[in-house]
Short mmCIF file of C-alpha atoms in Angstrom, two decimals:
data_model
loop_
_atom_site.label_atom_id
_atom_site.label_comp_id
_atom_site.label_asym_id
_atom_site.label_seq_id
_atom_site.Cartn_x
_atom_site.Cartn_y
_atom_site.Cartn_z
CA UNK Q 1 1.11 8.14 -6.29
CA UNK Q 2 0.69 5.85 -3.28
CA UNK Q 3 0.30 8.79 -0.89
CA UNK Q 4 -2.39 10.32 -3.09
CA UNK Q 5 -4.30 7.05 -3.04
CA UNK Q 6 -3.96 6.80 0.72
CA UNK Q 7 -5.12 10.41 1.17
CA UNK Q 8 -8.04 9.75 -1.15
CA UNK Q 9 -9.12 6.75 0.91
CA UNK Q 10 -8.98 8.83 4.09
CA UNK Q 11 -10.92 11.68 2.50
CA UNK Q 12 -13.63 9.23 1.41
CA UNK Q 13 -13.62 7.77 4.95
CA UNK Q 14 -13.24 4.24 3.62
CA UNK Q 15 -11.53 1.33 5.30
CA UNK Q 16 -8.92 -0.55 3.33
CA UNK Q 17 -11.40 -3.38 2.88
CA UNK Q 18 -14.13 -1.08 1.56
CA UNK Q 19 -11.76 0.74 -0.81
CA UNK Q 20 -10.39 -2.56 -2.10
CA UNK Q 21 -13.93 -3.82 -2.68
CA UNK Q 22 -14.83 -0.63 -4.59
CA UNK Q 23 -11.73 -1.06 -6.76
CA UNK Q 24 -12.24 -4.78 -7.30
CA UNK Q 25 -8.92 -5.77 -5.74
CA UNK Q 26 -7.89 -7.58 -2.59
CA UNK Q 27 -7.15 -5.69 0.61
CA UNK Q 28 -3.58 -6.96 0.55
CA UNK Q 29 -3.11 -5.53 -2.95
CA UNK Q 30 -4.42 -2.15 -1.77
CA UNK Q 31 -2.03 -2.24 1.19
CA UNK Q 32 0.89 -2.89 -1.18
CA UNK Q 33 -0.25 0.00 -3.39
CA UNK Q 34 -0.59 2.37 -0.43
CA UNK Q 35 2.88 1.40 0.81
CA UNK Q 36 4.33 2.04 -2.62
CA UNK Q 37 5.46 -1.56 -3.00
CA UNK Q 38 3.58 -1.86 -6.30
CA UNK Q 39 2.02 0.57 -8.74
CA UNK Q 40 -1.66 0.23 -9.55
CA UNK Q 41 -2.61 -0.90 -13.03
CA UNK Q 42 -4.33 1.52 -15.39
CA UNK Q 43 -7.79 0.06 -14.71
CA UNK Q 44 -7.37 0.75 -10.99
CA UNK Q 45 -6.31 4.33 -11.70
CA UNK Q 46 -9.42 4.73 -13.86
CA UNK Q 47 -11.62 3.42 -11.04
CA UNK Q 48 -9.89 5.78 -8.57
CA UNK Q 49 -10.55 8.65 -10.96
CA UNK Q 50 -14.24 7.80 -11.17
CA UNK Q 51 -14.51 7.23 -7.41
CA UNK Q 52 -12.83 10.53 -6.58
CA UNK Q 53 -14.08 12.68 -9.44
CA UNK Q 54 -10.46 13.59 -10.18
CA UNK Q 55 -8.75 13.50 -13.55
CA UNK Q 56 -6.55 10.47 -14.17
CA UNK Q 57 -3.54 12.76 -14.51
CA UNK Q 58 -3.95 13.77 -10.85
CA UNK Q 59 -2.65 10.36 -9.81
CA UNK Q 60 0.43 10.63 -12.02
CA UNK Q 61 1.38 14.21 -11.18
CA UNK Q 62 4.03 14.14 -8.45
CA UNK Q 63 4.38 17.77 -7.35
CA UNK Q 64 2.39 18.05 -4.15
CA UNK Q 65 3.68 19.67 -0.97
CA UNK Q 66 1.68 17.28 1.23
CA UNK Q 67 3.13 14.27 -0.52
CA UNK Q 68 6.66 15.58 -0.01
CA UNK Q 69 6.02 16.04 3.73
CA UNK Q 70 4.58 12.54 4.09
CA UNK Q 71 7.43 10.99 2.11
CA UNK Q 72 9.94 12.73 4.37
CA UNK Q 73 8.18 11.34 7.44
CA UNK Q 74 8.23 7.84 5.96
CA UNK Q 75 11.95 8.15 5.15
CA UNK Q 76 12.67 9.27 8.73
CA UNK Q 77 10.83 6.24 10.14
CA UNK Q 78 12.97 3.85 8.10
#
């Protein structure tokens, strides 16, 4: 889910600060969500859905070839 949120922010061309403001959370909370340290609460997912025009289920569905590639890159870096 964190990679989808990160990709969404990039596609909307928003900074972390602007995305956090739109979601009503702190920048540090958004950073933790994007890193996968924490999962966003349901109200944040709803706001992401509205912001992106995507169904809420999009954020919970894990099969995505781009996400798998990005996760592999992140694993290699660690």
